[in-house]
């Protein structure tokens, strides 16, 4: 049985473009295992080209008139580009549009329905959370965190997500960042008709890390805790929440 000829760099880059176009996250790790070594420079160039094509805004025209702006990429393609960037780029390469991409991926990971996401073949989709464990997420997160603290903006971050990332040893405990997010923890979700679940409030009450370690940080850092309001599920009385 004859062996097939090894793939050329042109073949590898064509396959790289194809998996980005499909948006199927399950292809990321097998592709990198097979082709990353010896091809990083070329893949980085192709990745930045793909990022510009899929994620940069462009003008939408109808009948010769500009009617708005949009991006070409789907949410899944954005997540795929981020995971590939995490594997191929150095933290210093993450600026501008890549940090915007990071924000969107974090928002996706914060979504309560995140773990129920399905791919277009109706198979359980490999989670970004699991994929990033293969790469150096921590160093990049530190850069992202510094920008959040500097600007006092929690781009895509919430307290439950920080706890999940910390428990998975993907990030360290950052006192100021945890204080800033815990101050916003009981605010209603910004998504229309969707609010934080009662399970998350129960975690808030019963977790020793929250009560012993993190709540006291509200007295050590400037936060927006005085602006926080309680929000529970629509049509649920406080008595139902309290005894639920």
Coordinates of N, CA and C in Angstrom, one line a residue:
X1 N 0.9 -1.2 0.0 CA 0.0 0.0 0.0 C 0.9 1.2 0.0
X2 N 0.7 2.1 -1.0 CA 1.5 3.3 -1.1 C 1.1 4.4 -0.2
X3 N 2.1 5.1 0.4 CA 1.7 6.2 1.3 C 1.4 7.4 0.5
X4 N 0.5 8.2 0.9 CA 0.2 9.5 0.2 C 1.3 10.5 0.4
X5 N 1.6 11.3 -0.5 CA 2.6 12.3 -0.4 C 2.3 13.3 0.7
X6 N 3.4 13.7 1.4 CA 3.2 14.7 2.5 C 2.6 16.0 1.9
X7 N 1.8 16.6 2.7 CA 1.1 17.9 2.3 C 2.1 19.0 2.1
X8 N 1.9 19.8 1.1 CA 2.8 21.0 0.9 C 2.2 22.1 1.8
X9 N 3.0 23.1 1.9 CA 2.6 24.3 2.7 C 1.3 24.9 2.1
X10 N 1.2 24.9 0.8 CA 0.0 25.4 0.1 C -1.2 24.5 0.5
X11 N -1.0 23.2 0.6 CA -2.1 22.3 1.0 C -2.5 22.6 2.4
X12 N -1.5 22.8 3.3 CA -1.8 23.0 4.7 C -2.6 24.3 4.9
X13 N -2.2 25.4 4.2 CA -2.8 26.7 4.3 C -4.3 26.6 3.8
X14 N -4.5 25.8 2.7 CA -5.8 25.6 2.2 C -6.7 24.9 3.2
X15 N -6.1 23.9 3.9 CA -6.9 23.2 4.9 C -7.2 24.1 6.1
X16 N -6.3 25.0 6.4 CA -6.4 25.9 7.5 C -7.6 26.9 7.2
X17 N -7.6 27.4 5.9 CA -8.7 28.3 5.5 C -10.1 27.5 5.6
X18 N -10.0 26.3 5.2 CA -11.3 25.5 5.1 C -11.9 25.3 6.5
X19 N -11.0 24.9 7.5 CA -11.6 24.7 8.8 C -12.1 26.0 9.4
X20 N -11.5 27.1 9.1 CA -12.1 28.4 9.6 C -13.4 28.6 9.0
X21 N -13.5 28.4 7.7 CA -14.8 28.6 7.0 C -15.9 27.7 7.5
X22 N -15.6 26.5 7.9 CA -16.6 25.6 8.4 C -17.0 26.0 9.8
X23 N -16.1 26.6 10.6 CA -16.5 27.0 12.0 C -16.6 25.9 12.9
X24 N -16.1 24.7 12.6 CA -16.3 23.5 13.4 C -15.1 23.4 14.4
X25 N -15.3 23.7 15.6 CA -14.2 23.8 16.6 C -13.6 22.5 16.8
X26 N -14.2 21.4 16.5 CA -13.7 20.1 16.8 C -12.4 19.8 15.9
X27 N -12.2 20.6 14.9 CA -11.1 20.4 14.0 C -9.8 21.1 14.4
X28 N -9.9 22.0 15.4 CA -8.8 22.8 15.8 C -7.6 22.0 16.3
X29 N -7.8 21.2 17.3 CA -6.7 20.4 17.9 C -6.1 19.4 17.0
X30 N -6.9 18.6 16.2 CA -6.3 17.7 15.3 C -5.4 18.4 14.2
X31 N -5.9 19.5 13.7 CA -5.2 20.3 12.7 C -3.9 20.8 13.3
X32 N -3.9 21.4 14.5 CA -2.7 21.9 15.1 C -1.7 20.8 15.4
X33 N -2.2 19.7 15.9 CA -1.3 18.5 16.2 C -0.6 18.1 14.9
X34 N -1.3 18.1 13.8 CA -0.7 17.6 12.6 C 0.2 18.6 11.9
X35 N -0.1 19.9 12.0 CA 0.5 20.9 11.1 C 1.2 22.1 11.7
X36 N 1.0 22.3 13.0 CA 1.6 23.5 13.6 C 3.1 23.5 13.5
X37 N 3.8 22.4 13.9 CA 5.2 22.4 13.9 C 5.8 22.6 12.5
X38 N 6.7 23.6 12.4 CA 7.3 24.0 11.2 C 6.5 24.9 10.3
X39 N 5.3 25.3 10.7 CA 4.5 26.1 9.9 C 3.9 27.3 10.6
X40 N 4.4 27.6 11.8 CA 3.8 28.7 12.6 C 3.8 30.0 11.9
X41 N 4.9 30.4 11.3 CA 5.0 31.7 10.6 C 4.0 31.9 9.5
X42 N 3.8 30.9 8.7 CA 2.9 30.9 7.6 C 1.4 30.9 8.1
X43 N 1.2 30.1 9.2 CA -0.2 30.0 9.7 C -0.5 31.4 10.4
X44 N 0.4 32.0 11.1 CA 0.1 33.3 11.7 C -0.3 34.3 10.7
X45 N 0.4 34.4 9.5 CA 0.1 35.3 8.5 C -1.3 35.0 7.9
X46 N -1.6 33.7 7.7 CA -2.9 33.4 7.2 C -4.0 33.7 8.2
X47 N -3.7 33.5 9.5 CA -4.7 33.7 10.6 C -5.0 35.2 10.6
X48 N -4.0 36.1 10.6 CA -4.3 37.5 10.6 C -5.1 38.0 9.4
X49 N -4.8 37.3 8.2 CA -5.6 37.6 7.0 C -7.1 37.2 7.2
X50 N -7.3 36.0 7.8 CA -8.6 35.5 8.1 C -9.3 36.4 9.1
X51 N -8.6 36.9 10.1 CA -9.2 37.8 11.1 C -9.7 39.0 10.4
X52 N -8.9 39.6 9.5 CA -9.4 40.8 8.8 C -10.6 40.5 8.0
X53 N -10.6 39.4 7.3 CA -11.8 39.1 6.4 C -13.0 38.8 7.2
X54 N -12.9 38.0 8.3 CA -14.1 37.6 9.0 C -14.6 38.6 10.1
X55 N -13.7 39.3 10.7 CA -14.1 40.1 11.9 C -14.0 41.6 11.7
X56 N -13.3 42.1 10.7 CA -13.3 43.6 10.4 C -14.7 44.0 9.9
X57 N -15.1 45.2 10.3 CA -16.4 45.7 9.8 C -16.2 46.2 8.4
X58 N -17.3 46.0 7.6 CA -17.3 46.5 6.3 C -18.7 47.2 6.0
X59 N -18.7 48.0 5.0 CA -20.0 48.7 4.7 C -20.9 47.8 3.8
X60 N -22.1 47.8 4.2 CA -23.2 47.0 3.5 C -23.9 48.0 2.5
X61 N -23.8 47.7 1.3 CA -24.4 48.6 0.3 C -25.6 47.9 -0.4
X62 N -26.6 48.7 -0.7 CA -27.8 48.3 -1.5 C -28.0 49.4 -2.6
X63 N -28.1 49.0 -3.8 CA -28.4 49.9 -4.9 C -27.4 51.1 -4.9
X64 N -26.2 50.7 -4.6 CA -25.1 51.8 -4.6 C -25.1 52.7 -3.4
X65 N -25.9 52.4 -2.4 CA -26.0 53.2 -1.2 C -25.5 52.4 0.0
X66 N -24.8 53.0 1.0 CA -24.4 52.4 2.2 C -25.6 52.3 3.1
X67 N -26.0 51.1 3.6 CA -27.2 51.0 4.4 C -26.8 50.5 5.8
X68 N -25.5 50.3 6.1 CA -25.1 49.8 7.4 C -23.7 49.2 7.4
X69 N -23.3 48.6 8.5 CA -22.1 47.9 8.6 C -22.3 46.5 9.1
X70 N -21.4 45.6 8.9 CA -21.5 44.3 9.4 C -20.1 43.6 9.4
X71 N -20.1 42.4 9.9 CA -18.9 41.5 9.8 C -19.3 40.3 9.0
X72 N -18.4 39.6 8.4 CA -18.7 38.4 7.6 C -18.7 37.2 8.5
X73 N -18.0 37.1 9.6 CA -17.9 35.9 10.3 C -19.1 35.6 11.2
X74 N -19.3 34.3 11.4 CA -20.3 33.9 12.4 C -19.7 33.9 13.8
X75 N -20.5 33.8 14.8 CA -20.0 33.7 16.2 C -19.0 32.5 16.3
X76 N -19.4 31.3 15.7 CA -18.5 30.2 15.8 C -17.1 30.4 15.1
X77 N -17.1 31.1 14.0 CA -15.9 31.5 13.3 C -15.0 32.4 14.2
X78 N -15.7 33.3 14.9 CA -15.0 34.2 15.8 C -14.3 33.4 16.9
X79 N -15.0 32.4 17.5 CA -14.5 31.6 18.6 C -13.3 30.7 18.0
X80 N -13.5 30.2 16.8 CA -12.4 29.4 16.2 C -11.2 30.3 16.0
X81 N -11.3 31.5 15.5 CA -10.2 32.4 15.2 C -9.5 32.7 16.5
X82 N -10.3 32.9 17.6 CA -9.6 33.2 18.9 C -8.8 32.0 19.4
X83 N -9.4 30.8 19.3 CA -8.6 29.6 19.8 C -7.4 29.4 18.9
X84 N -7.5 29.6 17.6 CA -6.3 29.5 16.8 C -5.2 30.6 17.1
X85 N -5.7 31.8 17.4 CA -4.8 32.8 17.8 C -4.1 32.5 19.1
X86 N -4.8 31.9 20.0 CA -4.2 31.5 21.3 C -3.1 30.5 21.1
X87 N -3.3 29.7 20.1 CA -2.3 28.6 19.8 C -1.1 29.1 19.0
X88 N -1.3 30.2 18.2 CA -0.3 30.6 17.2 C 0.4 31.9 17.6
X89 N -0.3 32.8 18.2 CA 0.2 34.1 18.5 C 0.9 34.2 19.8
X90 N 1.8 35.2 20.0 CA 2.3 35.5 21.3 C 1.4 36.5 22.0
X91 N 1.3 36.6 23.3 CA 0.4 37.6 24.0 C 0.6 39.0 23.5
X92 N 1.9 39.4 23.1 CA 2.1 40.7 22.6 C 1.4 41.0 21.3
X93 N 1.1 40.0 20.6 CA 0.4 40.1 19.3 C -1.1 40.5 19.5
X94 N -1.6 40.3 20.7 CA -3.0 40.5 20.9 C -3.3 42.0 21.3
X95 N -3.8 42.7 20.3 CA -4.1 44.1 20.5 C -5.3 44.5 19.6
X96 N -5.9 45.6 19.9 CA -7.0 46.0 19.0 C -8.1 45.0 18.8
X97 N -8.2 44.6 17.5 CA -9.3 43.7 17.1 C -9.2 42.4 17.7
X98 N -8.0 41.9 18.0 CA -7.9 40.6 18.7 C -8.5 40.6 20.1
X99 N -8.3 41.8 20.8 CA -8.9 41.9 22.2 C -10.4 42.0 22.1
X100 N -10.9 42.7 21.0 CA -12.3 42.7 20.8 C -12.9 41.3 20.6
X101 N -12.1 40.5 19.9 CA -12.5 39.1 19.7 C -12.5 38.3 21.0
X102 N -11.5 38.6 21.9 CA -11.4 38.0 23.2 C -12.7 38.3 24.0
X103 N -13.1 39.6 23.9 CA -14.3 40.0 24.7 C -15.5 39.2 24.2
X104 N -15.7 39.0 23.0 CA -16.9 38.3 22.5 C -16.8 36.8 22.9
X105 N -15.6 36.2 22.9 CA -15.5 34.8 23.3 C -15.8 34.7 24.8
X106 N -15.4 35.7 25.6 CA -15.7 35.6 27.1 C -17.2 35.8 27.3
X107 N -17.8 36.6 26.5 CA -19.2 36.8 26.7 C -20.0 35.5 26.3
X108 N -19.5 34.8 25.3 CA -20.0 33.5 25.0 C -19.9 32.5 26.1
X109 N -18.7 32.5 26.7 CA -18.4 31.6 27.8 C -19.2 31.9 29.1
X110 N -19.6 33.2 29.2 CA -20.4 33.6 30.3 C -21.9 33.3 30.2
X111 N -22.3 32.9 29.0 CA -23.7 32.7 28.7 C -24.2 31.4 29.4
X112 N -25.3 31.5 30.1 CA -25.8 30.3 30.8 C -26.1 29.1 29.9
X113 N -26.4 29.4 28.6 CA -26.6 28.3 27.6 C -25.3 27.8 27.0
X114 N -24.2 28.3 27.4 CA -22.9 28.0 26.8 C -22.7 26.5 26.7
X115 N -23.0 25.8 27.8 CA -22.7 24.3 27.8 C -23.7 23.5 27.0
X116 N -24.7 24.1 26.5 CA -25.7 23.4 25.7 C -25.6 23.7 24.2
X117 N -24.5 24.4 23.8 CA -24.4 24.8 22.4 C -24.2 23.6 21.5
X118 N -24.8 23.7 20.3 CA -24.7 22.6 19.4 C -24.1 23.1 18.1
X119 N -23.3 22.2 17.4 CA -22.8 22.6 16.1 C -23.8 22.4 15.0
X120 N -23.5 22.7 13.8 CA -24.5 22.6 12.7 C -24.8 21.2 12.3
X121 N -24.1 20.2 12.9 CA -24.4 18.8 12.7 C -25.2 18.2 13.8
X122 N -25.6 19.1 14.7 CA -26.4 18.7 15.9 C -25.7 17.7 16.8
X123 N -24.4 17.8 16.8 CA -23.6 17.1 17.8 C -23.1 18.0 18.9
X124 N -22.9 17.5 20.1 CA -22.4 18.4 21.1 C -21.1 19.1 20.7
X125 N -21.0 20.4 20.7 CA -19.9 21.1 20.2 C -18.7 21.1 21.2
X126 N -17.5 20.9 20.8 CA -16.4 21.0 21.7 C -16.3 22.4 22.3
X127 N -16.2 22.5 23.6 CA -16.4 23.8 24.2 C -15.1 24.6 24.1
X128 N -15.2 25.9 23.9 CA -14.0 26.8 23.9 C -13.3 26.6 25.2
X129 N -14.0 26.4 26.3 CA -13.4 26.2 27.6 C -12.5 25.1 27.7
X130 N -12.8 24.0 27.0 CA -12.0 22.8 26.9 C -10.8 23.0 26.0
X131 N -11.0 23.7 24.9 CA -10.0 23.9 23.9 C -8.9 24.8 24.4
X132 N -9.2 25.8 25.2 CA -8.2 26.8 25.6 C -7.3 26.1 26.7
X133 N -7.7 25.0 27.2 CA -6.8 24.3 28.2 C -5.5 23.8 27.6
X134 N -5.5 23.7 26.3 CA -4.3 23.2 25.6 C -3.3 24.3 25.4
X135 N -3.6 25.6 25.6 CA -2.7 26.6 25.3 C -2.5 27.5 26.5
X136 N -1.6 28.5 26.3 CA -1.2 29.4 27.4 C -2.2 30.6 27.6
X137 N -3.4 30.2 28.2 CA -4.4 31.2 28.3 C -4.1 32.2 29.4
X138 N -3.4 31.8 30.4 CA -3.2 32.6 31.6 C -2.4 33.9 31.3
X139 N -1.3 33.9 30.5 CA -0.5 35.0 30.2 C -1.4 36.1 29.4
X140 N -2.1 35.6 28.4 CA -3.0 36.5 27.7 C -4.1 37.1 28.5
X141 N -4.6 36.3 29.4 CA -5.7 36.8 30.3 C -5.1 37.9 31.2
X142 N -3.9 37.8 31.6 CA -3.3 38.9 32.5 C -3.2 40.2 31.7
X143 N -2.9 40.1 30.4 CA -2.9 41.4 29.6 C -4.3 41.9 29.5
X144 N -5.2 41.1 29.2 CA -6.6 41.5 29.1 C -7.1 42.1 30.4
X145 N -6.8 41.4 31.5 CA -7.2 41.9 32.8 C -6.7 43.3 33.1
X146 N -5.4 43.5 32.8 CA -4.8 44.8 33.1 C -5.6 45.9 32.3
X147 N -6.0 45.7 31.1 CA -6.8 46.6 30.4 C -8.1 46.9 31.0
X148 N -8.8 45.8 31.5 CA -10.1 45.9 32.2 C -10.0 46.8 33.4
X149 N -8.9 46.5 34.2 CA -8.8 47.3 35.5 C -8.4 48.7 35.2
X150 N -7.5 48.9 34.2 CA -7.1 50.3 33.8 C -8.3 51.1 33.4
X151 N -9.2 50.5 32.6 CA -10.4 51.3 32.1 C -11.6 51.2 33.0
X152 N -11.5 50.3 34.0 CA -12.7 50.1 34.9 C -13.9 49.6 34.1
X153 N -13.6 48.7 33.1 CA -14.6 48.1 32.3 C -14.5 46.6 32.3
X154 N -15.6 45.9 32.6 CA -15.5 44.4 32.7 C -15.9 43.8 31.4
X155 N -15.1 43.9 30.4 CA -15.4 43.4 29.0 C -15.7 41.9 29.1
X156 N -16.9 41.5 29.0 CA -17.2 40.1 28.9 C -17.0 39.3 30.1
X157 N -16.6 40.0 31.2 CA -16.3 39.2 32.5 C -17.4 39.3 33.5
X158 N -17.7 38.1 34.1 CA -18.5 38.1 35.3 C -17.9 37.2 36.3
X159 N -18.5 37.3 37.5 CA -17.9 36.6 38.7 C -17.9 35.1 38.5
X160 N -19.1 34.5 38.1 CA -19.1 33.1 37.9 C -18.1 32.5 36.9
X161 N -17.9 33.3 35.8 CA -16.9 32.9 34.8 C -15.5 32.9 35.4
X162 N -15.2 34.0 36.1 CA -13.9 34.0 36.8 C -13.6 32.8 37.7
X163 N -14.7 32.5 38.4 CA -14.5 31.3 39.3 C -14.3 30.0 38.6
X164 N -15.0 29.8 37.4 CA -14.8 28.6 36.6 C -13.4 28.6 36.1
X165 N -12.9 29.7 35.6 CA -11.6 29.8 35.0 C -10.5 29.5 36.1
X166 N -10.8 30.1 37.3 CA -9.8 29.9 38.4 C -9.8 28.4 38.8
X167 N -11.0 27.8 39.0 CA -11.1 26.4 39.4 C -10.4 25.5 38.4
X168 N -10.4 25.9 37.1 CA -9.8 25.1 36.1 C -8.3 25.4 36.0
X169 N -7.8 26.3 36.8 CA -6.4 26.7 36.8 C -6.0 27.4 35.5
X170 N -6.9 28.0 34.9 CA -6.7 28.8 33.7 C -6.3 30.2 34.0
X171 N -6.7 30.7 35.2 CA -6.2 32.0 35.6 C -5.9 32.0 37.1
X172 N -5.2 33.0 37.5 CA -4.9 33.2 38.9 C -6.0 34.0 39.6
X173 N -6.0 34.0 40.9 CA -6.9 34.9 41.6 C -6.4 36.3 41.6
X174 N -7.1 37.3 40.9 CA -6.7 38.7 40.9 C -7.7 39.5 41.8
X175 N -7.3 39.9 43.0 CA -8.2 40.5 43.9 C -9.0 41.6 43.4
X176 N -8.3 42.6 42.7 CA -9.1 43.8 42.2 C -10.1 43.4 41.2
X177 N -9.8 42.5 40.3 CA -10.7 42.1 39.2 C -11.9 41.3 39.8
X178 N -11.6 40.4 40.8 CA -12.7 39.7 41.4 C -13.6 40.6 42.2
X179 N -13.0 41.7 42.8 CA -13.8 42.7 43.6 C -14.7 43.4 42.6
X180 N -14.2 43.8 41.5 CA -15.0 44.6 40.5 C -16.1 43.8 39.9
X181 N -15.9 42.4 39.7 CA -17.0 41.6 39.2 C -18.0 41.2 40.2
X182 N -17.5 40.9 41.4 CA -18.5 40.5 42.5 C -19.4 41.7 42.8
X183 N -18.9 42.9 42.7 CA -19.8 44.1 42.9 C -20.9 44.1 42.0
X184 N -20.8 43.5 40.8 CA -21.9 43.5 39.8 C -22.6 42.2 39.7
X185 N -22.3 41.3 40.6 CA -22.8 39.9 40.5 C -24.3 39.8 40.6
X186 N -25.0 40.5 41.4 CA -26.4 40.4 41.6 C -27.2 41.3 40.7
X187 N -26.6 42.0 39.7 CA -27.3 42.8 38.8 C -28.0 41.9 37.7
X188 N -29.2 42.3 37.2 CA -29.8 41.5 36.2 C -28.9 41.4 35.0
X189 N -29.1 40.3 34.3 CA -28.3 40.1 33.1 C -28.7 41.1 32.0
X190 N -27.8 41.6 31.3 CA -28.1 42.6 30.2 C -28.9 42.0 29.1
X191 N -28.8 40.7 28.9 CA -29.6 40.1 27.8 C -31.1 40.3 28.0
X192 N -31.8 40.7 27.0 CA -33.3 40.9 27.1 C -33.9 39.6 27.6
X193 N -34.8 39.7 28.5 CA -35.6 38.6 29.0 C -34.8 37.5 29.6
X194 N -33.6 37.7 30.0 CA -32.8 36.7 30.6 C -32.1 37.3 31.9
X195 N -32.2 36.6 33.0 CA -31.5 37.1 34.2 C -30.7 36.0 34.8
X196 N -29.8 36.3 35.7 CA -29.0 35.3 36.4 C -29.9 34.3 37.1
X197 N -29.5 33.1 37.1 CA -30.3 32.0 37.6 C -30.2 31.9 39.1
X198 N -31.2 31.3 39.7 CA -31.2 31.1 41.2 C -30.0 30.3 41.6
X199 N -29.6 29.3 40.8 CA -28.5 28.5 41.2 C -27.2 29.3 41.4
X200 N -27.0 30.4 40.6 CA -25.9 31.2 40.8 C -26.0 32.0 42.1
X201 N -27.2 32.4 42.5 CA -27.3 33.1 43.8 C -27.1 32.1 45.0
X202 N -27.5 30.8 44.8 CA -27.2 29.9 45.8 C -25.7 29.7 46.0
X203 N -25.0 29.6 44.8 CA -23.5 29.5 44.9 C -22.9 30.7 45.6
X204 N -23.5 31.9 45.4 CA -23.0 33.1 46.1 C -23.1 32.9 47.6
X205 N -24.2 32.4 48.0 CA -24.5 32.3 49.5 C -23.6 31.2 50.1
X206 N -23.5 30.0 49.5 CA -22.9 28.9 50.1 C -21.4 28.7 49.9
X207 N -20.8 29.4 48.9 CA -19.4 29.2 48.6 C -18.5 29.9 49.6
X208 N -17.6 29.1 50.2 CA -16.7 29.7 51.2 C -15.7 30.7 50.6
X209 N -15.3 30.4 49.3 CA -14.4 31.3 48.7 C -15.0 32.7 48.5
X210 N -16.3 32.7 48.2 CA -17.0 34.0 48.0 C -17.1 34.7 49.4
X211 N -17.6 34.1 50.4 CA -17.9 34.7 51.7 C -16.6 35.0 52.4
X212 N -15.6 34.1 52.4 CA -14.4 34.3 53.2 C -13.4 35.1 52.5
X213 N -13.2 34.9 51.2 CA -12.1 35.5 50.5 C -12.5 36.7 49.7
X214 N -13.6 36.7 49.0 CA -13.9 37.7 47.9 C -14.8 38.8 48.4
X215 N -15.8 38.6 49.2 CA -16.7 39.7 49.6 C -15.9 40.8 50.3
X216 N -14.9 40.4 51.1 CA -14.2 41.4 51.9 C -13.3 42.3 51.0
X217 N -13.1 41.9 49.7 CA -12.4 42.7 48.8 C -13.1 43.9 48.4
X218 N -14.5 43.9 48.6 CA -15.3 45.1 48.3 C -14.9 46.3 49.2
X219 N -14.2 46.0 50.4 CA -13.8 47.0 51.3 C -12.4 47.5 51.0
X220 N -11.7 46.8 50.1 CA -10.3 47.1 49.8 C -10.1 47.8 48.4
X221 N -11.1 47.7 47.5 CA -11.0 48.3 46.2 C -12.2 49.2 45.9
X222 N -12.0 50.2 45.1 CA -13.1 51.0 44.6 C -13.9 50.2 43.6
X223 N -15.2 50.1 43.8 CA -16.1 49.3 42.9 C -17.4 50.1 42.7
X224 N -18.3 49.5 41.9 CA -19.6 50.1 41.7 C -20.6 49.4 42.6
X225 N -20.3 48.8 43.7 CA -21.2 48.0 44.5 C -22.4 48.9 44.9
X226 N -22.2 50.2 45.2 CA -23.3 51.0 45.6 C -24.4 51.2 44.5
X227 N -24.1 50.8 43.3 CA -25.0 50.9 42.2 C -25.8 49.6 41.9
X228 N -25.4 48.6 42.7 CA -25.9 47.2 42.4 C -27.3 47.1 42.8
X229 N -28.2 46.4 42.0 CA -29.5 46.2 42.4 C -29.8 44.7 42.3
X230 N -30.7 44.2 43.1 CA -31.0 42.7 43.1 C -31.9 42.4 41.9
X231 N -31.6 41.4 41.2 CA -32.5 40.9 40.1 C -32.7 39.4 40.2
X232 N -33.9 39.0 40.2 CA -34.2 37.6 40.2 C -35.1 37.3 39.0
X233 N -35.4 36.0 38.8 CA -36.1 35.6 37.6 C -37.4 36.3 37.4
X234 N -37.8 36.6 36.2 CA -39.1 37.2 35.9 C -40.2 36.3 36.5
X235 N -41.3 36.9 37.0 CA -42.5 36.3 37.5 C -42.2 35.4 38.8
X236 N -41.0 35.6 39.4 CA -40.7 34.8 40.6 C -40.7 35.8 41.8
X237 N -41.4 35.5 42.8 CA -41.5 36.4 44.0 C -40.2 36.2 44.8
X238 N -39.9 37.2 45.6 CA -38.7 37.0 46.5 C -38.9 35.8 47.4
X239 N -40.1 35.6 47.9 CA -40.3 34.4 48.8 C -40.0 33.1 48.0
X240 N -40.4 33.0 46.7 CA -40.0 31.8 45.9 C -38.5 31.7 45.8
X241 N -37.8 32.9 45.5 CA -36.4 32.9 45.4 C -35.7 32.4 46.7
X242 N -36.2 33.0 47.8 CA -35.6 32.8 49.1 C -35.7 31.3 49.5
X243 N -36.8 30.7 49.2 CA -37.1 29.3 49.7 C -37.0 28.3 48.6
X244 N -36.5 28.8 47.3 CA -36.5 27.9 46.2 C -35.6 26.8 46.3

